[in-house]
């Protein structure tokens, strides 16, 4: 099957994009504004805009019904809801794109919010119930910060953190330099780069390599009173090790928008762990999500029509 980036133009491709499983109005409008037209899923379909955050089996069924599909747009930055089925499509010639980078600004903003709240001991202060002064607060200014991940969220984090004069290190698959980072190292050096660090922010995709990367050894290497923030994926952080580090007092706090397991069940030790703030996977600010995704879809429909370059291309071998 040919690469959809060679599609011949709007006469051939118009009317061949299906928005499934639900024809969300924002996404339908995005397709049409870009010069395409939404059509039901059938053998004429050449592009799919997937409107559900899960449903790997349903996606496989859709591709079986429309074998001529040349481009698939998935909705979120992470593709782990489809991880079980995507490997079978490796090397199929299709273009696969996701929402990576689309939600970088609100997610990075959320990460900074959690970081500041933890450093300033806001969780315990809002629960105090009485006037109790202490001097346990810490400042973000000049802090040593490690960011795990080098995608759009990390890029936005580096921009937001710059006014604080932090010394940021980025941990990624390769040691290629990242603009705004003081240093860039590979994941196998995470313990080394985390040693003595004040803030660790996880903003990476979940892959076989990153799963469990923030383990007991990494947490122990952080400076006493350090804070950990996770806006990437829950399984990147070893939950049992995190609970132990919080309960021991070694960590100054944890801010988690994602957890393992997720949803986090009532009564789980993380809910009562000291200085732990949990938000229910809402860092992307849902009020802004439809418009942000629609803009990505609109751009990629134009790319499908040969008028632009695809954004958020997925490497099925790498898993993101």
Coordinates of C-alpha atoms in Angstrom, one line a residue:
X1 CA 0.0 0.0 0.0
X2 CA 1.4 3.4 -0.9
X3 CA 2.2 6.1 1.6
X4 CA -0.7 8.5 1.9
X5 CA 1.6 11.4 1.6
X6 CA 1.6 10.7 -2.1
X7 CA -2.2 11.0 -2.4
X8 CA -3.0 12.8 -5.7
X9 CA -5.1 15.6 -4.4
X10 CA -8.6 16.6 -3.4
X11 CA -10.4 15.2 -6.5
X12 CA -9.3 11.7 -5.5
X13 CA -9.4 12.0 -1.8
X14 CA -12.4 14.2 -1.1
X15 CA -15.3 12.3 0.5
X16 CA -13.1 9.4 1.5
X17 CA -12.5 10.2 5.2
X18 CA -14.5 8.5 7.9
X19 CA -14.8 9.9 11.4
X20 CA -15.3 6.9 13.6
X21 CA -16.6 5.4 15.9
X22 CA -18.5 8.6 16.6
X23 CA -18.9 11.5 14.1
X24 CA -17.9 14.2 16.5
X25 CA -19.0 17.6 15.1
X26 CA -15.7 19.3 15.9
X27 CA -13.8 16.6 13.9
X28 CA -16.3 16.5 11.1
X29 CA -16.0 20.2 10.8
X30 CA -12.2 20.0 10.8
X31 CA -12.2 17.5 7.9
X32 CA -14.5 19.7 5.9
X33 CA -12.6 22.9 6.5
X34 CA -9.5 21.3 5.2
X35 CA -11.1 20.4 1.9
X36 CA -12.2 16.9 2.6
X37 CA -15.7 15.5 3.1
X38 CA -16.8 13.0 5.6
X39 CA -18.2 9.7 4.3
X40 CA -19.4 6.5 5.9
X41 CA -16.8 3.8 6.5
X42 CA -16.7 1.5 3.5
X43 CA -14.4 0.1 0.8
X44 CA -14.0 3.7 -0.6
X45 CA -12.6 5.1 2.6
X46 CA -9.0 6.3 2.3
X47 CA -8.6 8.1 5.7
X48 CA -9.8 7.4 9.2
X49 CA -10.0 10.0 12.0
X50 CA -10.5 7.9 15.2
X51 CA -12.7 9.7 17.7
X52 CA -12.5 7.3 20.6
X53 CA -9.6 7.2 23.1
X54 CA -9.9 3.4 23.3
X55 CA -11.2 0.5 21.2
X56 CA -8.2 -1.3 19.7
X57 CA -10.4 -4.2 18.6
X58 CA -12.9 -1.8 17.0
X59 CA -10.1 -0.1 15.1
X60 CA -9.0 -3.4 13.7
X61 CA -12.6 -4.1 12.6
X62 CA -12.8 -0.7 10.9
X63 CA -9.6 -1.3 9.0
X64 CA -10.9 -4.7 7.9
X65 CA -14.0 -3.0 6.6
X66 CA -12.0 -0.4 4.8
X67 CA -8.8 -2.1 3.5
X68 CA -8.0 0.8 1.3
X69 CA -7.3 3.2 4.2
X70 CA -4.0 5.0 3.7
X71 CA -3.9 7.3 6.8
X72 CA -5.2 6.9 10.3
X73 CA -5.4 9.7 12.9
X74 CA -5.5 8.7 16.5
X75 CA -6.8 11.1 19.1
X76 CA -4.3 11.3 22.0
X77 CA -0.6 11.9 22.4
X78 CA -0.2 8.4 23.9
X79 CA -1.2 5.4 21.8
X80 CA -1.1 2.8 24.6
X81 CA -4.9 2.2 24.4
X82 CA -4.1 0.7 21.0
X83 CA -0.8 -0.9 22.0
X84 CA -2.1 -4.5 21.7
X85 CA -3.2 -4.1 18.1
X86 CA -0.9 -1.6 16.5
X87 CA 2.1 -4.0 16.1
X88 CA 0.2 -6.0 13.5
X89 CA 0.2 -3.0 11.2
X90 CA 4.0 -2.4 11.2
X91 CA 5.2 -1.9 7.7
X92 CA 1.7 -1.8 6.2
X93 CA 2.5 1.4 4.2
X94 CA -0.1 3.5 6.0
X95 CA 0.6 6.8 7.6
X96 CA -0.3 6.7 11.3
X97 CA -0.6 10.0 13.2
X98 CA -1.6 10.9 16.8
X99 CA -2.2 13.9 19.0
X100 CA 1.3 14.1 20.3
X101 CA 2.3 17.7 20.8
X102 CA -1.3 18.8 20.6
X103 CA -1.9 19.0 24.3
X104 CA 1.6 20.0 25.3
X105 CA 0.8 23.5 26.5
X106 CA -2.0 22.6 29.0
X107 CA -0.2 19.5 30.2
X108 CA 3.0 21.4 30.8
X109 CA 1.1 24.1 32.7
X110 CA -0.5 21.4 34.9
X111 CA 2.9 19.9 35.6
X112 CA 4.3 23.3 36.7
X113 CA 1.2 23.8 38.8
X114 CA 1.7 20.5 40.7
X115 CA 5.5 21.2 41.1
X116 CA 4.9 24.6 42.7
X117 CA 2.1 23.3 44.9
X118 CA 4.3 20.6 46.2
X119 CA 7.4 22.7 46.7
X120 CA 5.3 25.3 48.6
X121 CA 3.7 22.5 50.7
X122 CA 0.2 23.6 49.6
X123 CA -1.4 20.2 50.1
X124 CA -0.7 20.0 53.8
X125 CA -1.4 23.7 54.3
X126 CA -4.9 23.5 52.8
X127 CA -5.7 20.6 55.2
X128 CA -4.2 22.2 58.3
X129 CA -7.4 23.5 59.8
X130 CA -5.5 25.9 62.1
X131 CA -2.7 28.5 61.9
X132 CA 0.5 26.5 61.9
X133 CA 3.7 28.1 60.7
X134 CA 6.6 26.1 59.4
X135 CA 9.5 26.8 57.1
X136 CA 9.4 23.7 55.0
X137 CA 8.6 25.4 51.7
X138 CA 11.1 25.3 48.9
X139 CA 11.6 27.5 45.9
X140 CA 11.7 26.5 42.3
X141 CA 14.1 29.2 41.5
X142 CA 17.5 27.7 40.7
X143 CA 16.3 24.2 41.3
X144 CA 17.9 21.1 39.7
X145 CA 15.2 19.6 37.5
X146 CA 15.1 16.4 35.5
X147 CA 12.5 15.9 32.8
X148 CA 11.9 12.3 31.5
X149 CA 10.8 12.7 27.9
X150 CA 11.7 15.0 25.1
X151 CA 8.5 15.5 23.2
X152 CA 6.2 18.5 23.0
X153 CA 5.4 18.5 26.7
X154 CA 9.1 18.6 27.6
X155 CA 9.7 21.4 25.1
X156 CA 6.9 23.5 26.6
X157 CA 8.1 22.6 30.2
X158 CA 11.6 24.0 29.4
X159 CA 10.0 27.2 28.1
X160 CA 7.8 27.6 31.2
X161 CA 10.6 26.8 33.6
X162 CA 13.2 29.1 32.0
X163 CA 12.1 32.2 34.0
X164 CA 12.8 30.3 37.3
X165 CA 16.4 29.9 36.3
X166 CA 16.3 26.1 36.8
X167 CA 19.1 23.8 35.7
X168 CA 17.2 21.3 33.6
X169 CA 18.3 17.9 32.4
X170 CA 16.4 15.9 29.8
X171 CA 16.4 12.1 29.7
X172 CA 15.4 10.5 26.4
X173 CA 16.1 7.6 24.1
X174 CA 19.1 9.4 22.5
X175 CA 21.6 12.0 23.8
X176 CA 20.8 14.4 21.0
X177 CA 20.7 17.9 22.4
X178 CA 17.3 19.4 23.3
X179 CA 17.1 23.2 23.1
X180 CA 16.8 24.8 26.5
X181 CA 18.2 21.8 28.4
X182 CA 21.5 22.1 30.2
X183 CA 22.2 18.5 29.3
X184 CA 20.6 15.6 27.6
X185 CA 21.3 11.9 28.6
X186 CA 19.9 8.5 27.7
X187 CA 17.5 6.6 29.9
X188 CA 20.1 4.2 31.1
X189 CA 21.7 7.1 33.0
X190 CA 18.5 8.1 34.8
X191 CA 19.9 7.2 38.3
X192 CA 23.0 9.2 37.6
X193 CA 21.3 12.3 36.4
X194 CA 18.6 12.1 39.2
X195 CA 21.2 12.1 42.0
X196 CA 20.7 15.1 44.3
X197 CA 17.9 16.6 42.1
X198 CA 15.1 18.7 43.5
X199 CA 12.4 18.0 41.0
X200 CA 11.7 15.0 38.7
X201 CA 9.0 15.5 36.1
X202 CA 7.8 12.5 34.0
X203 CA 6.5 13.5 30.6
X204 CA 7.4 10.5 28.4
X205 CA 5.4 8.0 26.4
X206 CA 4.9 4.6 27.8
X207 CA 7.1 2.0 26.0
X208 CA 8.8 -1.2 27.0
X209 CA 11.9 0.9 27.7
X210 CA 10.2 3.5 29.9
X211 CA 7.9 1.1 31.8
X212 CA 9.0 1.1 35.5
X213 CA 12.0 3.4 34.6
X214 CA 11.4 5.6 37.8
X215 CA 12.0 2.8 40.3
X216 CA 13.2 2.7 43.9
X217 CA 16.8 3.3 42.9
X218 CA 15.9 6.5 41.0
X219 CA 13.7 7.8 43.8
X220 CA 16.4 7.1 46.4
X221 CA 18.9 9.1 44.3
X222 CA 16.8 12.2 44.5
X223 CA 17.6 14.9 47.0
X224 CA 15.9 14.5 50.4
X225 CA 12.6 16.5 50.1
X226 CA 12.5 16.3 46.3
X227 CA 9.2 16.2 44.5
X228 CA 8.1 13.9 41.7
X229 CA 5.5 14.9 39.1
X230 CA 4.0 12.5 36.6
X231 CA 2.0 13.8 33.6
X232 CA 3.2 11.1 31.2
X233 CA 1.9 7.6 31.9
X234 CA 1.3 5.9 35.3
X235 CA 3.4 2.7 34.7
X236 CA 6.6 4.7 34.1
X237 CA 6.8 5.2 37.9
X238 CA 7.0 2.2 40.2
X239 CA 3.9 2.8 42.4
X240 CA 5.0 0.6 45.3
X241 CA 8.4 2.4 45.4
X242 CA 6.7 5.8 45.2
X243 CA 4.5 5.0 48.1
X244 CA 7.4 3.8 50.2
X245 CA 9.5 6.9 49.4
X246 CA 6.6 9.2 50.4
X247 CA 5.9 7.3 53.6
X248 CA 9.5 7.2 54.6
X249 CA 9.7 11.0 54.3
X250 CA 12.5 10.9 51.7
X251 CA 10.3 12.6 49.1
X252 CA 8.8 15.9 49.8
X253 CA 5.7 15.1 47.7
X254 CA 4.3 13.6 44.5
X255 CA 1.9 15.2 42.0
X256 CA 0.3 12.6 39.8
X257 CA -2.1 13.2 36.9
X258 CA -1.6 9.6 35.9
X259 CA -1.3 6.5 38.1
X260 CA -0.7 2.8 38.0
X261 CA -3.3 1.4 38.3
X262 CA -5.6 3.8 36.6
X263 CA -8.3 4.7 37.5
X264 CA -6.8 4.6 41.0
X265 CA -9.2 2.6 43.2
X266 CA -10.6 4.0 46.4
X267 CA -8.5 3.0 49.4
X268 CA -5.3 2.7 47.4
X269 CA -2.2 3.8 49.5
X270 CA -1.5 6.7 47.2
X271 CA -4.7 8.4 48.3
X272 CA -3.4 8.7 51.9
X273 CA 0.4 9.0 51.2
X274 CA 2.0 12.1 52.7
X275 CA 2.0 15.2 50.4
X276 CA 0.6 13.3 47.4
X277 CA -1.7 15.2 45.1
X278 CA -3.7 13.2 42.6
X279 CA -5.6 14.7 39.6
X280 CA -7.7 12.2 37.5
X281 CA -5.9 12.4 34.2
X282 CA -7.1 15.9 33.4
X283 CA -3.8 17.7 32.7
X284 CA -4.9 18.3 29.1
X285 CA -7.7 20.7 30.3
X286 CA -10.7 19.0 28.7
X287 CA -12.4 22.3 27.9
X288 CA -9.7 23.0 25.4
X289 CA -9.2 19.4 24.1
X290 CA -11.8 19.3 21.2
X291 CA -10.4 22.5 19.6
X292 CA -6.8 21.5 19.9
X293 CA -7.5 18.0 18.4
X294 CA -9.6 19.6 15.6
X295 CA -6.8 21.9 14.6
X296 CA -4.4 18.8 14.3
X297 CA -7.0 16.9 12.3
X298 CA -7.5 19.9 10.0
X299 CA -3.8 20.2 9.4
X300 CA -3.4 16.4 8.7
X301 CA -6.3 16.3 6.3
X302 CA -4.5 18.9 4.3
X303 CA -1.4 16.7 4.5
X304 CA -3.4 13.8 3.3
X305 CA -4.5 15.9 0.3
X306 CA -0.8 16.6 -0.4
X307 CA -0.9 20.3 0.8
X308 CA 1.2 20.0 4.0
X309 CA 3.5 17.7 6.0
X310 CA 1.9 15.3 8.5
X311 CA 2.2 16.3 12.2
X312 CA 2.5 13.7 15.0
X313 CA 3.5 10.8 12.9
X314 CA 3.7 7.5 14.9
X315 CA 6.6 5.2 14.7
X316 CA 5.0 1.8 15.2
X317 CA 8.3 0.2 15.8
X318 CA 9.2 2.7 18.6
X319 CA 5.6 2.6 20.0
X320 CA 4.9 6.3 19.9

